[in-house]
């Protein structure tokens, strides 16, 4: 049985994410193992301003409860990034399907219900000396751009 330790609403800042990203890239080069990167654009909707204000906390708590403890989520400007160590293209797609399934539902909060619209762009690499940070970021950004063209609750994974 898999044990998940919830991080609650914790999410890494961009500076910590970059350090962990560089570490996972170098580890994936040295000991060839797959690595996936997801970029998420989330748009919350709510009936009132109080519920909308608390939406980020609801989102990060739900996000963390549906990721593995080794996954690395971070806030990136107005979006989010998730680094998935030891995950290939199939693993990235599984995470995308899970997240879209979770965030299709409304979340009840003390201030009223909150709904989320997600677009996710992802990429994966099998590891080894050919893996490059810039390539992962560019592929994930391009995949997100394509997912936005598809509309709400969609994802694209480029390998």
Coordinates of N, CA, C and O in Angstrom, one line a residue, residues 32-120:
X32 N 20.6 7.3 -15.5 CA 19.5 7.6 -16.4 C 18.1 7.1 -15.9 O 17.9 5.9 -15.7
X33 N 17.3 8.0 -15.6 CA 15.9 7.7 -15.1 C 15.0 8.8 -15.7 O 15.5 9.9 -15.9
X34 N 13.8 8.5 -16.0 CA 12.9 9.5 -16.6 C 12.6 10.6 -15.7 O 12.7 10.5 -14.4
X35 N 12.2 11.7 -16.3 CA 11.8 12.9 -15.5 C 10.8 13.6 -16.4 O 10.9 13.8 -17.6
X36 N 9.7 14.1 -15.7 CA 8.6 14.8 -16.3 C 8.4 16.1 -15.7 O 8.7 16.3 -14.5
X37 N 7.9 17.0 -16.5 CA 7.6 18.4 -16.0 C 6.2 18.8 -16.5 O 5.9 18.6 -17.7
X38 N 5.4 19.3 -15.6 CA 4.0 19.8 -15.9 C 4.0 21.3 -15.6 O 4.5 21.7 -14.6
X39 N 3.3 22.0 -16.5 CA 3.0 23.4 -16.3 C 1.5 23.5 -16.3 O 0.8 23.0 -17.2
X40 N 0.9 24.1 -15.2 CA -0.5 24.2 -15.1 C -0.9 25.7 -15.0 O -0.3 26.5 -14.3
X41 N -2.0 26.0 -15.8 CA -2.6 27.3 -15.6 C -4.0 27.0 -15.0 O -4.8 26.2 -15.6
X42 N -4.3 27.6 -13.9 CA -5.5 27.4 -13.1 C -6.3 28.7 -13.1 O -5.7 29.7 -12.8
X43 N -7.6 28.6 -13.3 CA -8.5 29.7 -13.2 C -9.6 29.3 -12.3 O -10.4 28.5 -12.6
X44 N -9.7 30.0 -11.1 CA -10.7 29.7 -10.2 C -12.0 30.6 -10.5 O -11.9 31.7 -11.0
X45 N -13.1 30.0 -10.1 CA -14.4 30.8 -10.2 C -15.2 30.5 -8.9 O -15.2 29.4 -8.4
X46 N -15.8 31.6 -8.4 CA -16.6 31.5 -7.2 C -17.7 32.5 -7.2 O -17.7 33.4 -8.0
X47 N -18.7 32.3 -6.3 CA -19.8 33.2 -6.3 C -19.5 34.5 -5.6 O -20.3 35.5 -5.8
X48 N -18.5 34.5 -4.8 CA -18.2 35.8 -4.0 C -16.7 36.0 -3.9 O -15.9 35.0 -4.1
X49 N -16.3 37.2 -3.5 CA -14.9 37.5 -3.4 C -14.1 36.8 -2.4 O -13.0 36.4 -2.5
X50 N -14.8 36.5 -1.2 CA -14.1 35.8 -0.1 C -13.8 34.3 -0.6 O -12.7 33.9 -0.3
X51 N -14.7 33.7 -1.2 CA -14.4 32.3 -1.7 C -13.2 32.4 -2.8 O -12.4 31.5 -2.8
X52 N -13.3 33.4 -3.6 CA -12.2 33.5 -4.7 C -10.9 33.8 -4.0 O -9.9 33.3 -4.5
X53 N -10.9 34.6 -3.0 CA -9.6 34.9 -2.3 C -9.0 33.6 -1.7 O -7.8 33.5 -1.7
X54 N -9.8 32.7 -1.2 CA -9.3 31.5 -0.6 C -9.0 30.4 -1.6 O -8.6 29.3 -1.2
X55 N -9.3 30.6 -2.8 CA -9.2 29.6 -3.9 C -7.8 29.0 -4.0 O -7.6 27.8 -4.2
X56 N -6.7 29.9 -3.9 CA -5.4 29.4 -4.0 C -5.0 28.4 -2.9 O -4.4 27.4 -3.2
X57 N -5.5 28.6 -1.7 CA -5.3 27.6 -0.6 C -6.0 26.3 -0.9 O -5.4 25.2 -0.7
X58 N -7.2 26.4 -1.4 CA -8.0 25.2 -1.7 C -7.3 24.4 -2.8 O -7.1 23.2 -2.7
X59 N -6.8 25.2 -3.8 CA -6.1 24.5 -4.9 C -4.8 23.8 -4.5 O -4.6 22.7 -4.8
X60 N -4.0 24.5 -3.8 CA -2.7 23.9 -3.4 C -2.9 22.7 -2.4 O -2.1 21.8 -2.5
X61 N -3.8 22.8 -1.5 CA -4.1 21.7 -0.6 C -4.6 20.5 -1.4 O -4.1 19.4 -1.2
X62 N -5.5 20.7 -2.4 CA -6.0 19.6 -3.2 C -4.9 19.0 -4.1 O -4.8 17.8 -4.3
X63 N -4.1 19.9 -4.7 CA -3.0 19.5 -5.5 C -2.0 18.6 -4.8 O -1.7 17.5 -5.2
X64 N -1.6 19.1 -3.6 CA -0.6 18.3 -2.8 C -1.2 17.0 -2.3 O -0.4 16.0 -2.2
X65 N -2.5 16.9 -2.1 CA -3.1 15.6 -1.6 C -3.2 14.6 -2.7 O -3.4 13.4 -2.5
X66 N -3.0 15.0 -4.0 CA -3.1 14.1 -5.1 C -1.7 13.9 -5.8 O -1.7 13.4 -7.0
X67 N -0.6 14.3 -5.2 CA 0.7 14.1 -5.7 C 1.5 13.2 -4.8 O 1.2 13.0 -3.6
X68 N 2.5 12.5 -5.4 CA 3.4 11.7 -4.5 C 4.3 12.6 -3.7 O 4.5 13.8 -4.0
X69 N 4.8 12.1 -2.6 CA 5.6 12.9 -1.7 C 6.9 13.3 -2.4 O 7.5 14.3 -2.0
X70 N 7.4 12.6 -3.4 CA 8.6 12.9 -4.1 C 8.4 14.0 -5.2 O 9.3 14.6 -5.7
X71 N 7.1 14.2 -5.6 CA 6.8 15.2 -6.6 C 7.1 16.6 -6.1 O 7.0 16.9 -4.9
X72 N 7.5 17.5 -7.0 CA 7.9 18.9 -6.6 C 7.0 19.9 -7.2 O 7.2 20.3 -8.3
X73 N 6.0 20.4 -6.4 CA 5.1 21.5 -7.0 C 5.7 22.8 -6.6 O 6.3 23.0 -5.6
X74 N 5.4 23.8 -7.5 CA 5.9 25.2 -7.2 C 4.9 26.1 -7.9 O 4.3 25.8 -8.9
X75 N 4.9 27.3 -7.4 CA 4.1 28.4 -8.0 C 5.1 29.1 -8.9 O 6.2 29.4 -8.6
X76 N 4.6 29.3 -10.1 CA 5.5 29.9 -11.2 C 4.7 31.1 -11.8 O 3.9 30.9 -12.7
X77 N 4.9 32.3 -11.2 CA 4.2 33.5 -11.7 C 2.7 33.3 -11.4 O 2.3 33.1 -10.3
X78 N 1.9 33.3 -12.5 CA 0.4 33.0 -12.3 C 0.1 31.6 -12.5 O -1.1 31.2 -12.3
X79 N 1.0 30.7 -12.7 CA 0.8 29.3 -12.9 C 1.5 28.5 -11.9 O 2.0 28.9 -10.9
X80 N 1.6 27.2 -12.2 CA 2.2 26.2 -11.3 C 3.1 25.3 -12.2 O 2.8 25.0 -13.4
X81 N 4.1 24.8 -11.6 CA 5.0 23.7 -12.2 C 5.0 22.6 -11.2 O 5.1 22.7 -10.0
X82 N 5.1 21.4 -11.8 CA 5.2 20.2 -11.0 C 6.3 19.3 -11.7 O 6.2 19.0 -12.9
X83 N 7.4 19.0 -11.0 CA 8.4 18.2 -11.4 C 8.1 16.8 -10.9 O 7.8 16.6 -9.7
X84 N 8.1 15.8 -11.8 CA 7.8 14.4 -11.5 C 9.0 13.5 -11.7 O 9.2 13.0 -12.7
X85 N 9.8 13.4 -10.6 CA 11.0 12.5 -10.7 C 10.6 11.0 -11.0 O 9.5 10.6 -10.5
X86 N 11.4 10.4 -11.8 CA 11.2 8.9 -12.1 C 9.9 8.7 -12.8 O 9.3 7.6 -12.6
X87 N 9.4 9.7 -13.5 CA 8.1 9.6 -14.3 C 8.4 9.8 -15.7 O 9.0 10.8 -16.1
X88 N 7.8 8.8 -16.5 CA 8.0 8.9 -18.0 C 6.7 9.6 -18.6 O 5.9 10.1 -17.8
X89 N 6.5 9.6 -19.9 CA 5.4 10.2 -20.5 C 4.1 9.6 -20.0 O 3.1 10.3 -19.7
X90 N 4.1 8.3 -19.9 CA 2.8 7.6 -19.4 C 2.5 8.1 -17.9 O 1.4 8.4 -17.6
X91 N 3.5 8.2 -17.1 CA 3.3 8.7 -15.7 C 2.8 10.1 -15.7 O 1.9 10.5 -14.9
X92 N 3.3 11.0 -16.6 CA 2.9 12.4 -16.7 C 1.4 12.4 -17.1 O 0.6 13.2 -16.6
X93 N 1.0 11.5 -18.1 CA -0.4 11.5 -18.5 C -1.3 11.0 -17.4 O -2.4 11.6 -17.2
X94 N -0.9 10.1 -16.6 CA -1.7 9.6 -15.5 C -1.9 10.7 -14.5 O -3.0 10.9 -14.0
X95 N -0.9 11.5 -14.2 CA -1.0 12.6 -13.2 C -2.0 13.7 -13.8 O -2.8 14.2 -13.1
X96 N -1.8 14.0 -15.1 CA -2.7 14.9 -15.7 C -4.2 14.5 -15.7 O -5.1 15.2 -15.3
X97 N -4.4 13.2 -16.0 CA -5.8 12.7 -15.9 C -6.3 12.7 -14.5 O -7.5 13.1 -14.3
X98 N -5.5 12.4 -13.5 CA -5.9 12.5 -12.1 C -6.3 13.9 -11.7 O -7.3 14.1 -11.1
X99 N -5.4 14.9 -12.0 CA -5.7 16.2 -11.7 C -6.9 16.8 -12.3 O -7.7 17.5 -11.7
X100 N -7.1 16.5 -13.6 CA -8.3 17.0 -14.3 C -9.6 16.3 -13.6 O -10.6 17.0 -13.5
X101 N -9.5 15.1 -13.2 CA -10.6 14.4 -12.6 C -10.9 15.1 -11.2 O -12.1 15.3 -10.9
X102 N -9.9 15.4 -10.5 CA -10.1 16.0 -9.1 C -10.7 17.4 -9.3 O -11.6 17.7 -8.6
X103 N -10.1 18.2 -10.2 CA -10.5 19.6 -10.3 C -11.8 19.8 -11.2 O -12.2 20.9 -11.4
X104 N -12.4 18.8 -11.7 CA -13.7 18.9 -12.4 C -14.8 19.2 -11.4 O -15.8 19.8 -11.7
X105 N -14.6 18.8 -10.1 CA -15.6 18.9 -9.1 C -15.4 20.3 -8.4 O -14.4 20.9 -8.4
X106 N -16.6 20.8 -7.9 CA -16.5 22.0 -7.1 C -16.0 21.7 -5.7 O -16.2 20.5 -5.2
X107 N -15.4 22.6 -5.1 CA -14.9 22.5 -3.7 C -15.7 23.3 -2.8 O -15.8 24.5 -3.0
X108 N -16.3 22.7 -1.8 CA -17.1 23.5 -0.8 C -16.2 24.1 0.2 O -15.3 23.4 0.8
X109 N -16.3 25.4 0.4 CA -15.5 26.1 1.4 C -16.5 26.9 2.3 O -17.7 27.0 2.0
X110 N -16.0 27.3 3.5 CA -16.9 28.1 4.4 C -17.5 29.4 3.7 O -18.5 29.8 4.1
X111 N -16.8 29.9 2.7 CA -17.2 31.1 2.0 C -18.0 30.8 0.8 O -18.4 31.8 0.1
X112 N -18.3 29.6 0.5 CA -19.0 29.2 -0.7 C -18.2 28.3 -1.6 O -17.0 28.1 -1.4
X113 N -18.9 27.7 -2.6 CA -18.2 26.8 -3.5 C -17.2 27.5 -4.4 O -17.3 28.6 -4.8
X114 N -16.1 26.7 -4.8 CA -15.1 27.2 -5.7 C -14.9 26.1 -6.8 O -14.8 24.9 -6.4
X115 N -14.8 26.5 -8.0 CA -14.5 25.6 -9.1 C -13.2 26.1 -9.8 O -12.9 27.2 -9.7
X116 N -12.6 25.1 -10.4 CA -11.3 25.4 -11.1 C -11.3 24.9 -12.5 O -11.9 23.9 -12.8
X117 N -10.8 25.7 -13.4 CA -10.6 25.3 -14.8 C -9.0 25.2 -15.0 O -8.3 26.1 -14.6
X118 N -8.6 24.0 -15.5 CA -7.2 23.7 -15.7 C -6.9 23.5 -17.1 O -7.6 22.9 -17.9
X119 N -5.7 24.0 -17.5 CA -5.0 23.6 -18.7 C -3.6 23.2 -18.3 O -3.0 23.9 -17.5
X120 N -3.2 22.0 -18.8 CA -1.9 21.5 -18.3 C -1.1 21.1 -19.6 O -1.5 20.5 -20.5

